[in-house]
């Protein structure tokens, strides 16, 4: 008895799915598991459904480093970062994910540079905003023109040319 190609794939999938389920494995576990940022991941807070935004560099368990008051790098935890702006109405937190690897994109040197800005008392920033700061942490060039989010995203794309998307973090 001949079966269609679709039926063959369906049967093979169901047998594989049953085997992985029976062995106590979830076939979608890796795909759906909650990922945490890695040191050097760029975290973006989109405010008012995307009408405003700010960004920071994830520095590991220490927290996120972002520019506050326009000129001062500050270390804070994720909760403080989420509440940094006076309003959190319709706000969401995102980070870049590698499309096919399903893992956070990170720039370890960005985390090191961000931590250095905290510990270096002679570091004086004349940066305009957090996007310019994050771009400087990625490239090492703090004298950049990346003052808007799309410019920071362009720098990320140039530094990580593989396909990626912006994954919403669960708060």
PDB file of C-alpha atoms in Angstrom:
ATOM      1  CA  UNK A   1       0.000   0.000   0.000  1.00  0.00           C
ATOM      2  CA  UNK A   2       1.426   3.302  -1.057  1.00  0.00           C
ATOM      3  CA  UNK A   3       1.172   6.340   1.203  1.00  0.00           C
ATOM      4  CA  UNK A   4       1.675   9.949   0.277  1.00  0.00           C
ATOM      5  CA  UNK A   5       4.869  11.797   1.059  1.00  0.00           C
ATOM      6  CA  UNK A   6       2.980  13.992   3.538  1.00  0.00           C
ATOM      7  CA  UNK A   7       1.730  10.938   5.403  1.00  0.00           C
ATOM      8  CA  UNK A   8       5.251   9.508   5.523  1.00  0.00           C
ATOM      9  CA  UNK A   9       6.637  12.707   7.054  1.00  0.00           C
ATOM     10  CA  UNK A  10       3.707  12.876   9.468  1.00  0.00           C
ATOM     11  CA  UNK A  11       4.251   9.276  10.611  1.00  0.00           C
ATOM     12  CA  UNK A  12       8.002   9.786  11.001  1.00  0.00           C
ATOM     13  CA  UNK A  13       7.382  12.983  13.006  1.00  0.00           C
ATOM     14  CA  UNK A  14       4.801  11.307  15.256  1.00  0.00           C
ATOM     15  CA  UNK A  15       7.111   8.346  15.926  1.00  0.00           C
ATOM     16  CA  UNK A  16      10.009  10.691  16.748  1.00  0.00           C
ATOM     17  CA  UNK A  17       7.747  12.888  18.881  1.00  0.00           C
ATOM     18  CA  UNK A  18       6.454   9.848  20.794  1.00  0.00           C
ATOM     19  CA  UNK A  19      10.000   8.584  21.361  1.00  0.00           C
ATOM     20  CA  UNK A  20      11.258  11.928  22.682  1.00  0.00           C
ATOM     21  CA  UNK A  21       8.170  12.328  24.874  1.00  0.00           C
ATOM     22  CA  UNK A  22       8.476   8.757  26.171  1.00  0.00           C
ATOM     23  CA  UNK A  23      12.148   9.339  27.013  1.00  0.00           C
ATOM     24  CA  UNK A  24      11.152  12.328  29.142  1.00  0.00           C
ATOM     25  CA  UNK A  25      12.394  14.952  26.687  1.00  0.00           C
ATOM     26  CA  UNK A  26      10.413  17.845  25.313  1.00  0.00           C
ATOM     27  CA  UNK A  27      11.146  18.359  21.628  1.00  0.00           C
ATOM     28  CA  UNK A  28      10.404  22.084  21.850  1.00  0.00           C
ATOM     29  CA  UNK A  29      12.242  22.680  25.131  1.00  0.00           C
ATOM     30  CA  UNK A  30      15.300  24.270  23.531  1.00  0.00           C
ATOM     31  CA  UNK A  31      13.156  26.329  21.203  1.00  0.00           C
ATOM     32  CA  UNK A  32      10.865  27.700  23.898  1.00  0.00           C
ATOM     33  CA  UNK A  33      13.165  27.904  26.892  1.00  0.00           C
ATOM     34  CA  UNK A  34      13.628  31.294  28.464  1.00  0.00           C
ATOM     35  CA  UNK A  35      17.033  32.712  27.601  1.00  0.00           C
ATOM     36  CA  UNK A  36      18.905  35.180  29.750  1.00  0.00           C
ATOM     37  CA  UNK A  37      21.202  37.822  28.336  1.00  0.00           C
ATOM     38  CA  UNK A  38      24.928  37.142  28.205  1.00  0.00           C
ATOM     39  CA  UNK A  39      27.573  39.656  29.320  1.00  0.00           C
ATOM     40  CA  UNK A  40      27.769  42.193  26.516  1.00  0.00           C
ATOM     41  CA  UNK A  41      24.172  41.783  25.337  1.00  0.00           C
ATOM     42  CA  UNK A  42      22.518  45.064  24.396  1.00  0.00           C
ATOM     43  CA  UNK A  43      19.210  45.533  26.238  1.00  0.00           C
ATOM     44  CA  UNK A  44      16.604  47.926  24.858  1.00  0.00           C
ATOM     45  CA  UNK A  45      13.554  49.310  26.650  1.00  0.00           C
ATOM     46  CA  UNK A  46      10.815  50.407  24.257  1.00  0.00           C
ATOM     47  CA  UNK A  47       8.464  52.932  25.854  1.00  0.00           C
ATOM     48  CA  UNK A  48       4.921  53.842  24.854  1.00  0.00           C
ATOM     49  CA  UNK A  49       4.775  50.960  22.387  1.00  0.00           C
ATOM     50  CA  UNK A  50       7.991  52.062  20.668  1.00  0.00           C
ATOM     51  CA  UNK A  51       7.577  55.847  20.618  1.00  0.00           C
ATOM     52  CA  UNK A  52      10.579  56.251  22.918  1.00  0.00           C
ATOM     53  CA  UNK A  53      13.437  54.031  24.014  1.00  0.00           C
ATOM     54  CA  UNK A  54      16.688  53.715  25.928  1.00  0.00           C
ATOM     55  CA  UNK A  55      19.389  51.054  25.952  1.00  0.00           C
ATOM     56  CA  UNK A  56      22.042  49.489  28.152  1.00  0.00           C
ATOM     57  CA  UNK A  57      24.841  46.903  28.192  1.00  0.00           C
ATOM     58  CA  UNK A  58      24.269  43.745  30.209  1.00  0.00           C
ATOM     59  CA  UNK A  59      27.359  43.282  32.393  1.00  0.00           C
ATOM     60  CA  UNK A  60      26.565  39.839  33.779  1.00  0.00           C
ATOM     61  CA  UNK A  61      25.225  39.162  37.234  1.00  0.00           C
ATOM     62  CA  UNK A  62      26.264  42.668  38.235  1.00  0.00           C
ATOM     63  CA  UNK A  63      23.410  44.085  36.144  1.00  0.00           C
ATOM     64  CA  UNK A  64      22.964  46.537  33.288  1.00  0.00           C
ATOM     65  CA  UNK A  65      25.074  49.623  32.669  1.00  0.00           C
ATOM     66  CA  UNK A  66      23.339  52.526  31.002  1.00  0.00           C
ATOM     67  CA  UNK A  67      23.725  56.266  30.735  1.00  0.00           C
ATOM     68  CA  UNK A  68      21.609  58.201  33.245  1.00  0.00           C
ATOM     69  CA  UNK A  69      21.095  61.934  33.506  1.00  0.00           C
ATOM     70  CA  UNK A  70      22.555  62.206  30.023  1.00  0.00           C
ATOM     71  CA  UNK A  71      26.193  61.856  31.082  1.00  0.00           C
ATOM     72  CA  UNK A  72      26.768  59.332  33.869  1.00  0.00           C
ATOM     73  CA  UNK A  73      27.212  55.574  33.330  1.00  0.00           C
ATOM     74  CA  UNK A  74      25.419  53.717  36.095  1.00  0.00           C
ATOM     75  CA  UNK A  75      25.130  50.047  37.058  1.00  0.00           C
ATOM     76  CA  UNK A  76      21.649  48.794  37.955  1.00  0.00           C
ATOM     77  CA  UNK A  77      19.711  45.560  38.122  1.00  0.00           C
ATOM     78  CA  UNK A  78      17.050  44.607  35.570  1.00  0.00           C
ATOM     79  CA  UNK A  79      14.210  45.875  37.756  1.00  0.00           C
ATOM     80  CA  UNK A  80      15.847  49.301  38.131  1.00  0.00           C
ATOM     81  CA  UNK A  81      16.513  49.403  34.385  1.00  0.00           C
ATOM     82  CA  UNK A  82      12.837  48.670  33.691  1.00  0.00           C
ATOM     83  CA  UNK A  83      11.798  51.513  36.018  1.00  0.00           C
ATOM     84  CA  UNK A  84      14.435  53.989  34.807  1.00  0.00           C
ATOM     85  CA  UNK A  85      11.937  56.084  32.900  1.00  0.00           C
ATOM     86  CA  UNK A  86       9.167  57.885  34.756  1.00  0.00           C
ATOM     87  CA  UNK A  87       6.499  55.923  32.911  1.00  0.00           C
ATOM     88  CA  UNK A  88       6.352  52.240  32.074  1.00  0.00           C
ATOM     89  CA  UNK A  89       3.053  52.440  30.177  1.00  0.00           C
ATOM     90  CA  UNK A  90       3.085  49.912  27.348  1.00  0.00           C
ATOM     91  CA  UNK A  91       6.840  49.324  27.819  1.00  0.00           C
ATOM     92  CA  UNK A  92       8.752  46.227  26.754  1.00  0.00           C
ATOM     93  CA  UNK A  93      12.347  45.020  27.140  1.00  0.00           C
ATOM     94  CA  UNK A  94      14.209  43.449  24.196  1.00  0.00           C
ATOM     95  CA  UNK A  95      17.604  41.979  23.353  1.00  0.00           C
ATOM     96  CA  UNK A  96      19.127  40.783  20.088  1.00  0.00           C
ATOM     97  CA  UNK A  97      18.981  37.023  19.390  1.00  0.00           C
ATOM     98  CA  UNK A  98      20.829  35.039  16.751  1.00  0.00           C
ATOM     99  CA  UNK A  99      18.142  33.765  14.408  1.00  0.00           C
ATOM    100  CA  UNK A 100      19.374  30.226  13.788  1.00  0.00           C
ATOM    101  CA  UNK A 101      21.394  29.619  16.963  1.00  0.00           C
ATOM    102  CA  UNK A 102      18.518  30.797  19.190  1.00  0.00           C
ATOM    103  CA  UNK A 103      20.873  32.405  21.661  1.00  0.00           C
ATOM    104  CA  UNK A 104      21.487  35.971  22.808  1.00  0.00           C
ATOM    105  CA  UNK A 105      23.914  38.028  20.766  1.00  0.00           C
ATOM    106  CA  UNK A 106      26.601  39.426  23.004  1.00  0.00           C
ATOM    107  CA  UNK A 107      29.732  41.496  22.712  1.00  0.00           C
ATOM    108  CA  UNK A 108      31.969  40.538  25.677  1.00  0.00           C
ATOM    109  CA  UNK A 109      34.264  43.478  24.948  1.00  0.00           C
ATOM    110  CA  UNK A 110      31.251  45.807  25.292  1.00  0.00           C
ATOM    111  CA  UNK A 111      30.680  44.539  28.842  1.00  0.00           C
ATOM    112  CA  UNK A 112      34.368  45.056  29.655  1.00  0.00           C
ATOM    113  CA  UNK A 113      34.328  48.580  28.220  1.00  0.00           C
ATOM    114  CA  UNK A 114      31.129  49.425  30.101  1.00  0.00           C
ATOM    115  CA  UNK A 115      32.588  48.160  33.385  1.00  0.00           C
ATOM    116  CA  UNK A 116      35.739  50.182  32.685  1.00  0.00           C
ATOM    117  CA  UNK A 117      33.676  53.369  32.351  1.00  0.00           C
ATOM    118  CA  UNK A 118      32.339  52.743  35.869  1.00  0.00           C
ATOM    119  CA  UNK A 119      35.740  52.184  37.442  1.00  0.00           C
ATOM    120  CA  UNK A 120      37.655  54.876  35.551  1.00  0.00           C
ATOM    121  CA  UNK A 121      37.242  58.140  37.468  1.00  0.00           C
ATOM    122  CA  UNK A 122      38.933  60.092  34.694  1.00  0.00           C
ATOM    123  CA  UNK A 123      36.311  58.912  32.224  1.00  0.00           C
ATOM    124  CA  UNK A 124      34.270  61.934  31.271  1.00  0.00           C
ATOM    125  CA  UNK A 125      31.427  61.378  28.910  1.00  0.00           C
ATOM    126  CA  UNK A 126      30.075  63.962  26.551  1.00  0.00           C
ATOM    127  CA  UNK A 127      27.611  61.501  25.098  1.00  0.00           C
ATOM    128  CA  UNK A 128      24.106  62.529  24.234  1.00  0.00           C
ATOM    129  CA  UNK A 129      22.208  59.377  25.183  1.00  0.00           C
ATOM    130  CA  UNK A 130      22.275  55.676  26.020  1.00  0.00           C
ATOM    131  CA  UNK A 131      22.273  54.527  22.374  1.00  0.00           C
ATOM    132  CA  UNK A 132      25.488  56.402  21.702  1.00  0.00           C
ATOM    133  CA  UNK A 133      26.969  54.935  24.894  1.00  0.00           C
ATOM    134  CA  UNK A 134      26.062  51.341  23.931  1.00  0.00           C
ATOM    135  CA  UNK A 135      27.438  51.843  20.426  1.00  0.00           C
ATOM    136  CA  UNK A 136      30.683  53.127  21.950  1.00  0.00           C
ATOM    137  CA  UNK A 137      30.874  50.075  24.211  1.00  0.00           C
ATOM    138  CA  UNK A 138      30.491  47.773  21.193  1.00  0.00           C
ATOM    139  CA  UNK A 139      33.011  49.512  18.920  1.00  0.00           C
ATOM    140  CA  UNK A 140      35.307  51.290  21.370  1.00  0.00           C
ATOM    141  CA  UNK A 141      34.509  54.580  19.599  1.00  0.00           C
ATOM    142  CA  UNK A 142      32.521  56.703  22.048  1.00  0.00           C
ATOM    143  CA  UNK A 143      32.768  59.666  19.669  1.00  0.00           C
ATOM    144  CA  UNK A 144      30.086  58.262  17.379  1.00  0.00           C
ATOM    145  CA  UNK A 145      26.869  59.640  15.938  1.00  0.00           C
ATOM    146  CA  UNK A 146      24.546  56.810  16.984  1.00  0.00           C
ATOM    147  CA  UNK A 147      22.018  58.896  18.892  1.00  0.00           C
ATOM    148  CA  UNK A 148      18.917  57.105  17.607  1.00  0.00           C
ATOM    149  CA  UNK A 149      17.900  53.490  18.089  1.00  0.00           C
ATOM    150  CA  UNK A 150      18.050  52.629  14.390  1.00  0.00           C
ATOM    151  CA  UNK A 151      21.688  53.818  14.344  1.00  0.00           C
ATOM    152  CA  UNK A 152      22.558  51.598  17.327  1.00  0.00           C
ATOM    153  CA  UNK A 153      20.846  48.677  15.581  1.00  0.00           C
ATOM    154  CA  UNK A 154      22.924  49.409  12.462  1.00  0.00           C
ATOM    155  CA  UNK A 155      26.118  49.239  14.563  1.00  0.00           C
ATOM    156  CA  UNK A 156      24.962  45.918  16.041  1.00  0.00           C
ATOM    157  CA  UNK A 157      24.266  44.585  12.543  1.00  0.00           C
ATOM    158  CA  UNK A 158      27.718  45.703  11.333  1.00  0.00           C
ATOM    159  CA  UNK A 159      29.375  44.062  14.343  1.00  0.00           C
ATOM    160  CA  UNK A 160      27.243  40.904  14.104  1.00  0.00           C
ATOM    161  CA  UNK A 161      26.398  40.486  10.407  1.00  0.00           C
ATOM    162  CA  UNK A 162      24.519  37.180  10.816  1.00  0.00           C
ATOM    163  CA  UNK A 163      20.737  37.253  10.852  1.00  0.00           C
ATOM    164  CA  UNK A 164      19.170  38.188  14.161  1.00  0.00           C
ATOM    165  CA  UNK A 165      15.914  39.446  15.611  1.00  0.00           C
ATOM    166  CA  UNK A 166      14.822  41.377  18.715  1.00  0.00           C
ATOM    167  CA  UNK A 167      13.489  39.019  21.363  1.00  0.00           C
ATOM    168  CA  UNK A 168      11.145  40.303  24.033  1.00  0.00           C
ATOM    169  CA  UNK A 169      12.362  39.500  27.537  1.00  0.00           C
ATOM    170  CA  UNK A 170       9.816  38.290  30.067  1.00  0.00           C
ATOM    171  CA  UNK A 171       9.763  40.679  32.985  1.00  0.00           C
TER     172      UNK A 171
END
